[in-house]
């Protein structure tokens, strides 16, 4: 059986590690920004992001095990295969939930309902909405003009809001970016990482079954 040069699986491990770091960072930004706000507590999409970030951490661990296994200790490749299989299941579950999630429609319905209640001076709703606008630096649900030039203090940084100082982005656009665009991006990256792990797993199976002397083809200098 034709042997693999060490550079192939090692390069794939490096690429996989880089993808995992990106996945964790983007997922943490999306999760920390949106779900730190009390207004979004009723939404359930946090489970998908938690699963995807967890799989990112496991991917880093898998990559480290893989590097050592491919370079020095072929017995570790069996550990790599076992951990990678478990992680692939986790990743598939995470990006499947993310891709099929209705979180943006749920968030829209929630924001529309709360925006209406804001007009009735509901204290809790006003507090939650103002917290969101201040934190996400957005103004209004669909457009700042819905405030009819009577802007809440949360529509700008200094608390004395005018048409010139209010935040430019509507809250729906910002919410869509964090809940949909970033989440879908993390899910897509996770799907790509799953393919990479399957390839690496196949190489690991082949290498672990070969004799030590023929496991790898020496890299040409």
PDB file of C-alpha atoms in Angstrom:
ATOM      1  CA  UNK A   1       0.000   0.000   0.000  1.00  0.00           C
ATOM      2  CA  UNK A   2       1.319   3.410  -0.932  1.00  0.00           C
ATOM      3  CA  UNK A   3       2.576   5.374   2.073  1.00  0.00           C
ATOM      4  CA  UNK A   4       1.675   8.938   2.984  1.00  0.00           C
ATOM      5  CA  UNK A   5       4.266  11.669   3.450  1.00  0.00           C
ATOM      6  CA  UNK A   6       4.091  13.042   6.991  1.00  0.00           C
ATOM      7  CA  UNK A   7       3.557  16.539   5.676  1.00  0.00           C
ATOM      8  CA  UNK A   8       0.053  15.684   4.409  1.00  0.00           C
ATOM      9  CA  UNK A   9      -1.651  14.765   7.726  1.00  0.00           C
ATOM     10  CA  UNK A  10       0.397  17.338   9.634  1.00  0.00           C
ATOM     11  CA  UNK A  11      -0.701  20.103   7.269  1.00  0.00           C
ATOM     12  CA  UNK A  12      -4.323  18.976   7.613  1.00  0.00           C
ATOM     13  CA  UNK A  13      -3.974  19.052  11.414  1.00  0.00           C
ATOM     14  CA  UNK A  14      -2.678  22.625  11.254  1.00  0.00           C
ATOM     15  CA  UNK A  15      -5.532  23.699   8.966  1.00  0.00           C
ATOM     16  CA  UNK A  16      -8.039  21.961  11.237  1.00  0.00           C
ATOM     17  CA  UNK A  17      -6.610  23.716  14.306  1.00  0.00           C
ATOM     18  CA  UNK A  18      -6.840  27.105  12.600  1.00  0.00           C
ATOM     19  CA  UNK A  19     -10.459  26.444  11.612  1.00  0.00           C
ATOM     20  CA  UNK A  20     -11.268  25.359  15.171  1.00  0.00           C
ATOM     21  CA  UNK A  21      -9.820  28.555  16.633  1.00  0.00           C
ATOM     22  CA  UNK A  22     -11.837  30.662  14.184  1.00  0.00           C
ATOM     23  CA  UNK A  23     -14.979  28.667  15.017  1.00  0.00           C
ATOM     24  CA  UNK A  24     -14.495  29.160  18.763  1.00  0.00           C
ATOM     25  CA  UNK A  25     -13.795  32.897  18.445  1.00  0.00           C
ATOM     26  CA  UNK A  26     -16.758  33.630  16.152  1.00  0.00           C
ATOM     27  CA  UNK A  27     -19.070  31.458  18.231  1.00  0.00           C
ATOM     28  CA  UNK A  28     -17.941  33.152  21.449  1.00  0.00           C
ATOM     29  CA  UNK A  29     -18.485  36.618  19.948  1.00  0.00           C
ATOM     30  CA  UNK A  30     -21.987  35.734  18.764  1.00  0.00           C
ATOM     31  CA  UNK A  31     -22.907  33.983  22.006  1.00  0.00           C
ATOM     32  CA  UNK A  32     -21.392  36.596  24.291  1.00  0.00           C
ATOM     33  CA  UNK A  33     -22.960  39.503  22.437  1.00  0.00           C
ATOM     34  CA  UNK A  34     -26.487  38.213  22.014  1.00  0.00           C
ATOM     35  CA  UNK A  35     -27.131  35.878  24.914  1.00  0.00           C
ATOM     36  CA  UNK A  36     -25.587  38.195  27.489  1.00  0.00           C
ATOM     37  CA  UNK A  37     -28.662  40.367  26.869  1.00  0.00           C
ATOM     38  CA  UNK A  38     -31.688  39.509  28.975  1.00  0.00           C
ATOM     39  CA  UNK A  39     -34.063  40.384  26.149  1.00  0.00           C
ATOM     40  CA  UNK A  40     -32.996  37.299  24.175  1.00  0.00           C
ATOM     41  CA  UNK A  41     -33.249  34.763  27.009  1.00  0.00           C
ATOM     42  CA  UNK A  42     -36.471  33.200  25.599  1.00  0.00           C
ATOM     43  CA  UNK A  43     -34.633  32.146  22.430  1.00  0.00           C
ATOM     44  CA  UNK A  44     -33.196  28.628  22.235  1.00  0.00           C
ATOM     45  CA  UNK A  45     -30.457  28.928  19.603  1.00  0.00           C
ATOM     46  CA  UNK A  46     -27.769  29.091  22.280  1.00  0.00           C
ATOM     47  CA  UNK A  47     -27.692  25.278  22.346  1.00  0.00           C
ATOM     48  CA  UNK A  48     -26.386  25.123  18.766  1.00  0.00           C
ATOM     49  CA  UNK A  49     -23.619  27.639  19.462  1.00  0.00           C
ATOM     50  CA  UNK A  50     -22.594  25.863  22.665  1.00  0.00           C
ATOM     51  CA  UNK A  51     -22.364  22.533  20.818  1.00  0.00           C
ATOM     52  CA  UNK A  52     -20.364  24.105  17.970  1.00  0.00           C
ATOM     53  CA  UNK A  53     -17.929  25.827  20.344  1.00  0.00           C
ATOM     54  CA  UNK A  54     -17.522  22.591  22.312  1.00  0.00           C
ATOM     55  CA  UNK A  55     -16.766  20.716  19.105  1.00  0.00           C
ATOM     56  CA  UNK A  56     -14.211  23.415  18.267  1.00  0.00           C
ATOM     57  CA  UNK A  57     -12.392  22.755  21.541  1.00  0.00           C
ATOM     58  CA  UNK A  58     -12.499  19.005  20.901  1.00  0.00           C
ATOM     59  CA  UNK A  59     -11.145  19.611  17.408  1.00  0.00           C
ATOM     60  CA  UNK A  60      -8.123  21.396  18.883  1.00  0.00           C
ATOM     61  CA  UNK A  61      -7.548  18.444  21.194  1.00  0.00           C
ATOM     62  CA  UNK A  62      -7.945  16.018  18.277  1.00  0.00           C
ATOM     63  CA  UNK A  63      -5.469  17.986  16.190  1.00  0.00           C
ATOM     64  CA  UNK A  64      -2.882  17.950  18.982  1.00  0.00           C
ATOM     65  CA  UNK A  65      -3.303  14.189  19.429  1.00  0.00           C
ATOM     66  CA  UNK A  66      -3.109  13.745  15.675  1.00  0.00           C
ATOM     67  CA  UNK A  67       0.121  15.721  15.343  1.00  0.00           C
ATOM     68  CA  UNK A  68       1.839  13.630  18.024  1.00  0.00           C
ATOM     69  CA  UNK A  69       0.382  10.423  16.627  1.00  0.00           C
ATOM     70  CA  UNK A  70       1.402  11.081  13.043  1.00  0.00           C
ATOM     71  CA  UNK A  71       4.887  12.253  14.033  1.00  0.00           C
ATOM     72  CA  UNK A  72       5.989  10.002  16.898  1.00  0.00           C
ATOM     73  CA  UNK A  73       3.467   7.625  18.427  1.00  0.00           C
ATOM     74  CA  UNK A  74       1.238   5.677  16.074  1.00  0.00           C
ATOM     75  CA  UNK A  75      -0.660   4.157  19.004  1.00  0.00           C
ATOM     76  CA  UNK A  76      -2.092   7.611  19.657  1.00  0.00           C
ATOM     77  CA  UNK A  77      -3.749   7.464  16.243  1.00  0.00           C
ATOM     78  CA  UNK A  78      -6.256   5.007  17.704  1.00  0.00           C
ATOM     79  CA  UNK A  79      -7.072   7.564  20.392  1.00  0.00           C
ATOM     80  CA  UNK A  80      -7.327  10.219  17.685  1.00  0.00           C
ATOM     81  CA  UNK A  81      -9.761   8.090  15.672  1.00  0.00           C
ATOM     82  CA  UNK A  82     -11.986   7.496  18.719  1.00  0.00           C
ATOM     83  CA  UNK A  83     -12.065  11.161  19.783  1.00  0.00           C
ATOM     84  CA  UNK A  84     -12.535  12.342  16.188  1.00  0.00           C
ATOM     85  CA  UNK A  85     -15.523  10.017  15.698  1.00  0.00           C
ATOM     86  CA  UNK A  86     -17.204  11.381  18.819  1.00  0.00           C
ATOM     87  CA  UNK A  87     -16.424  14.939  17.749  1.00  0.00           C
ATOM     88  CA  UNK A  88     -17.812  14.402  14.245  1.00  0.00           C
ATOM     89  CA  UNK A  89     -21.126  13.296  15.761  1.00  0.00           C
ATOM     90  CA  UNK A  90     -21.116  16.432  17.928  1.00  0.00           C
ATOM     91  CA  UNK A  91     -20.311  18.665  14.966  1.00  0.00           C
ATOM     92  CA  UNK A  92     -23.017  17.163  12.772  1.00  0.00           C
ATOM     93  CA  UNK A  93     -25.548  17.669  15.562  1.00  0.00           C
ATOM     94  CA  UNK A  94     -24.414  21.278  16.047  1.00  0.00           C
ATOM     95  CA  UNK A  95     -24.460  22.462  12.456  1.00  0.00           C
ATOM     96  CA  UNK A  96     -27.673  20.533  11.710  1.00  0.00           C
ATOM     97  CA  UNK A  97     -29.466  22.396  14.496  1.00  0.00           C
ATOM     98  CA  UNK A  98     -27.946  25.704  13.370  1.00  0.00           C
ATOM     99  CA  UNK A  99     -28.874  25.230   9.709  1.00  0.00           C
ATOM    100  CA  UNK A 100     -32.457  24.245  10.534  1.00  0.00           C
ATOM    101  CA  UNK A 101     -32.960  26.814  13.266  1.00  0.00           C
ATOM    102  CA  UNK A 102     -35.768  29.375  13.060  1.00  0.00           C
ATOM    103  CA  UNK A 103     -33.981  31.670  15.486  1.00  0.00           C
ATOM    104  CA  UNK A 104     -34.074  34.756  13.264  1.00  0.00           C
ATOM    105  CA  UNK A 105     -37.849  34.490  12.816  1.00  0.00           C
ATOM    106  CA  UNK A 106     -38.247  33.840  16.547  1.00  0.00           C
ATOM    107  CA  UNK A 107     -36.064  36.848  17.339  1.00  0.00           C
ATOM    108  CA  UNK A 108     -38.052  39.007  14.907  1.00  0.00           C
ATOM    109  CA  UNK A 109     -41.366  38.005  16.473  1.00  0.00           C
ATOM    110  CA  UNK A 110     -39.969  38.701  19.929  1.00  0.00           C
ATOM    111  CA  UNK A 111     -38.626  42.133  18.979  1.00  0.00           C
ATOM    112  CA  UNK A 112     -41.829  43.163  17.184  1.00  0.00           C
ATOM    113  CA  UNK A 113     -43.894  42.214  20.231  1.00  0.00           C
ATOM    114  CA  UNK A 114     -41.605  44.046  22.645  1.00  0.00           C
ATOM    115  CA  UNK A 115     -41.367  47.103  20.404  1.00  0.00           C
ATOM    116  CA  UNK A 116     -45.148  47.465  20.549  1.00  0.00           C
ATOM    117  CA  UNK A 117     -45.130  47.099  24.335  1.00  0.00           C
ATOM    118  CA  UNK A 118     -42.410  49.754  24.569  1.00  0.00           C
ATOM    119  CA  UNK A 119     -44.905  52.294  23.241  1.00  0.00           C
ATOM    120  CA  UNK A 120     -47.161  51.504  26.194  1.00  0.00           C
ATOM    121  CA  UNK A 121     -44.363  52.396  28.642  1.00  0.00           C
ATOM    122  CA  UNK A 122     -44.082  48.880  30.022  1.00  0.00           C
ATOM    123  CA  UNK A 123     -41.188  49.340  32.519  1.00  0.00           C
ATOM    124  CA  UNK A 124     -39.574  45.909  32.124  1.00  0.00           C
ATOM    125  CA  UNK A 125     -39.842  46.024  28.341  1.00  0.00           C
ATOM    126  CA  UNK A 126     -38.386  49.529  28.239  1.00  0.00           C
ATOM    127  CA  UNK A 127     -35.439  48.434  30.370  1.00  0.00           C
ATOM    128  CA  UNK A 128     -34.744  45.373  28.224  1.00  0.00           C
ATOM    129  CA  UNK A 129     -35.093  47.300  24.968  1.00  0.00           C
ATOM    130  CA  UNK A 130     -32.880  50.159  26.113  1.00  0.00           C
ATOM    131  CA  UNK A 131     -30.258  47.683  27.309  1.00  0.00           C
ATOM    132  CA  UNK A 132     -30.281  46.047  23.881  1.00  0.00           C
ATOM    133  CA  UNK A 133     -30.016  49.311  21.953  1.00  0.00           C
ATOM    134  CA  UNK A 134     -27.164  50.533  24.129  1.00  0.00           C
ATOM    135  CA  UNK A 135     -25.251  47.254  23.996  1.00  0.00           C
ATOM    136  CA  UNK A 136     -25.709  46.538  20.275  1.00  0.00           C
ATOM    137  CA  UNK A 137     -25.481  50.235  19.342  1.00  0.00           C
ATOM    138  CA  UNK A 138     -28.665  50.163  17.301  1.00  0.00           C
ATOM    139  CA  UNK A 139     -31.721  52.405  17.185  1.00  0.00           C
ATOM    140  CA  UNK A 140     -35.268  51.306  16.470  1.00  0.00           C
ATOM    141  CA  UNK A 141     -36.444  47.953  15.218  1.00  0.00           C
ATOM    142  CA  UNK A 142     -36.442  48.598  11.468  1.00  0.00           C
ATOM    143  CA  UNK A 143     -35.462  52.254  11.303  1.00  0.00           C
ATOM    144  CA  UNK A 144     -34.640  55.063  13.706  1.00  0.00           C
ATOM    145  CA  UNK A 145     -37.428  57.171  12.184  1.00  0.00           C
ATOM    146  CA  UNK A 146     -40.000  55.055  14.043  1.00  0.00           C
ATOM    147  CA  UNK A 147     -39.121  57.084  17.145  1.00  0.00           C
ATOM    148  CA  UNK A 148     -40.394  60.220  15.368  1.00  0.00           C
ATOM    149  CA  UNK A 149     -37.441  62.338  16.543  1.00  0.00           C
ATOM    150  CA  UNK A 150     -38.215  61.494  20.173  1.00  0.00           C
ATOM    151  CA  UNK A 151     -35.249  59.181  20.604  1.00  0.00           C
ATOM    152  CA  UNK A 152     -34.672  57.172  23.799  1.00  0.00           C
ATOM    153  CA  UNK A 153     -31.396  57.905  25.563  1.00  0.00           C
ATOM    154  CA  UNK A 154     -30.266  54.400  24.598  1.00  0.00           C
ATOM    155  CA  UNK A 155     -30.180  55.371  20.906  1.00  0.00           C
ATOM    156  CA  UNK A 156     -26.828  57.131  21.272  1.00  0.00           C
ATOM    157  CA  UNK A 157     -23.665  57.047  23.347  1.00  0.00           C
ATOM    158  CA  UNK A 158     -23.993  60.285  25.291  1.00  0.00           C
ATOM    159  CA  UNK A 159     -27.637  59.883  26.298  1.00  0.00           C
ATOM    160  CA  UNK A 160     -28.709  63.150  24.659  1.00  0.00           C
ATOM    161  CA  UNK A 161     -29.791  61.782  21.302  1.00  0.00           C
ATOM    162  CA  UNK A 162     -30.399  63.788  18.155  1.00  0.00           C
ATOM    163  CA  UNK A 163     -30.745  62.822  14.507  1.00  0.00           C
ATOM    164  CA  UNK A 164     -27.001  63.428  14.140  1.00  0.00           C
ATOM    165  CA  UNK A 165     -25.833  61.364  17.122  1.00  0.00           C
ATOM    166  CA  UNK A 166     -28.116  58.312  17.067  1.00  0.00           C
ATOM    167  CA  UNK A 167     -26.812  54.882  16.128  1.00  0.00           C
ATOM    168  CA  UNK A 168     -27.120  54.322  12.401  1.00  0.00           C
ATOM    169  CA  UNK A 169     -28.075  50.625  12.345  1.00  0.00           C
ATOM    170  CA  UNK A 170     -31.577  49.348  13.129  1.00  0.00           C
ATOM    171  CA  UNK A 171     -31.716  46.603  15.739  1.00  0.00           C
ATOM    172  CA  UNK A 172     -33.165  44.053  13.325  1.00  0.00           C
ATOM    173  CA  UNK A 173     -30.106  44.316  11.065  1.00  0.00           C
ATOM    174  CA  UNK A 174     -27.686  43.892  13.980  1.00  0.00           C
ATOM    175  CA  UNK A 175     -29.687  40.991  15.395  1.00  0.00           C
ATOM    176  CA  UNK A 176     -29.775  39.286  12.008  1.00  0.00           C
ATOM    177  CA  UNK A 177     -25.994  39.593  11.735  1.00  0.00           C
ATOM    178  CA  UNK A 178     -25.290  37.960  15.102  1.00  0.00           C
ATOM    179  CA  UNK A 179     -28.101  35.407  15.165  1.00  0.00           C
ATOM    180  CA  UNK A 180     -28.110  34.395  11.520  1.00  0.00           C
ATOM    181  CA  UNK A 181     -24.972  35.425   9.639  1.00  0.00           C
ATOM    182  CA  UNK A 182     -22.426  34.554  12.334  1.00  0.00           C
ATOM    183  CA  UNK A 183     -24.251  31.403  13.433  1.00  0.00           C
ATOM    184  CA  UNK A 184     -24.565  30.177   9.852  1.00  0.00           C
ATOM    185  CA  UNK A 185     -20.899  31.006   9.286  1.00  0.00           C
ATOM    186  CA  UNK A 186     -19.856  28.944  12.296  1.00  0.00           C
ATOM    187  CA  UNK A 187     -22.107  26.089  11.154  1.00  0.00           C
ATOM    188  CA  UNK A 188     -20.635  26.157   7.641  1.00  0.00           C
ATOM    189  CA  UNK A 189     -17.120  26.152   9.044  1.00  0.00           C
ATOM    190  CA  UNK A 190     -18.042  23.223  11.269  1.00  0.00           C
ATOM    191  CA  UNK A 191     -19.330  21.292   8.245  1.00  0.00           C
ATOM    192  CA  UNK A 192     -16.020  21.887   6.441  1.00  0.00           C
ATOM    193  CA  UNK A 193     -14.115  20.774   9.548  1.00  0.00           C
ATOM    194  CA  UNK A 194     -16.163  17.578   9.626  1.00  0.00           C
ATOM    195  CA  UNK A 195     -14.984  16.753   6.105  1.00  0.00           C
ATOM    196  CA  UNK A 196     -11.367  17.464   7.082  1.00  0.00           C
ATOM    197  CA  UNK A 197     -11.674  15.215  10.117  1.00  0.00           C
ATOM    198  CA  UNK A 198     -13.100  12.416   7.989  1.00  0.00           C
ATOM    199  CA  UNK A 199     -10.118  12.711   5.645  1.00  0.00           C
ATOM    200  CA  UNK A 200      -7.679  12.764   8.552  1.00  0.00           C
ATOM    201  CA  UNK A 201      -9.473   9.848  10.157  1.00  0.00           C
ATOM    202  CA  UNK A 202      -9.116   7.831   6.964  1.00  0.00           C
ATOM    203  CA  UNK A 203      -5.401   8.597   6.811  1.00  0.00           C
ATOM    204  CA  UNK A 204      -5.046   7.689  10.495  1.00  0.00           C
ATOM    205  CA  UNK A 205      -6.722   4.316   9.902  1.00  0.00           C
ATOM    206  CA  UNK A 206      -4.415   3.561   6.966  1.00  0.00           C
ATOM    207  CA  UNK A 207      -1.260   4.633   8.803  1.00  0.00           C
ATOM    208  CA  UNK A 208      -2.169   2.738  11.987  1.00  0.00           C
ATOM    209  CA  UNK A 209      -2.578  -0.481   9.976  1.00  0.00           C
ATOM    210  CA  UNK A 210       0.769  -0.200   8.201  1.00  0.00           C
ATOM    211  CA  UNK A 211       4.077  -1.531   9.411  1.00  0.00           C
ATOM    212  CA  UNK A 212       6.241   1.095  11.137  1.00  0.00           C
ATOM    213  CA  UNK A 213       8.831   0.999   8.372  1.00  0.00           C
ATOM    214  CA  UNK A 214       6.273   1.677   5.651  1.00  0.00           C
ATOM    215  CA  UNK A 215       3.850   3.932   7.448  1.00  0.00           C
ATOM    216  CA  UNK A 216       5.199   7.071   5.837  1.00  0.00           C
ATOM    217  CA  UNK A 217       7.041   8.004   2.732  1.00  0.00           C
ATOM    218  CA  UNK A 218       9.976  10.297   3.578  1.00  0.00           C
ATOM    219  CA  UNK A 219       9.323  13.899   2.589  1.00  0.00           C
ATOM    220  CA  UNK A 220      11.508  15.016  -0.267  1.00  0.00           C
ATOM    221  CA  UNK A 221      13.756  17.957   0.565  1.00  0.00           C
TER     222      UNK A 221
END
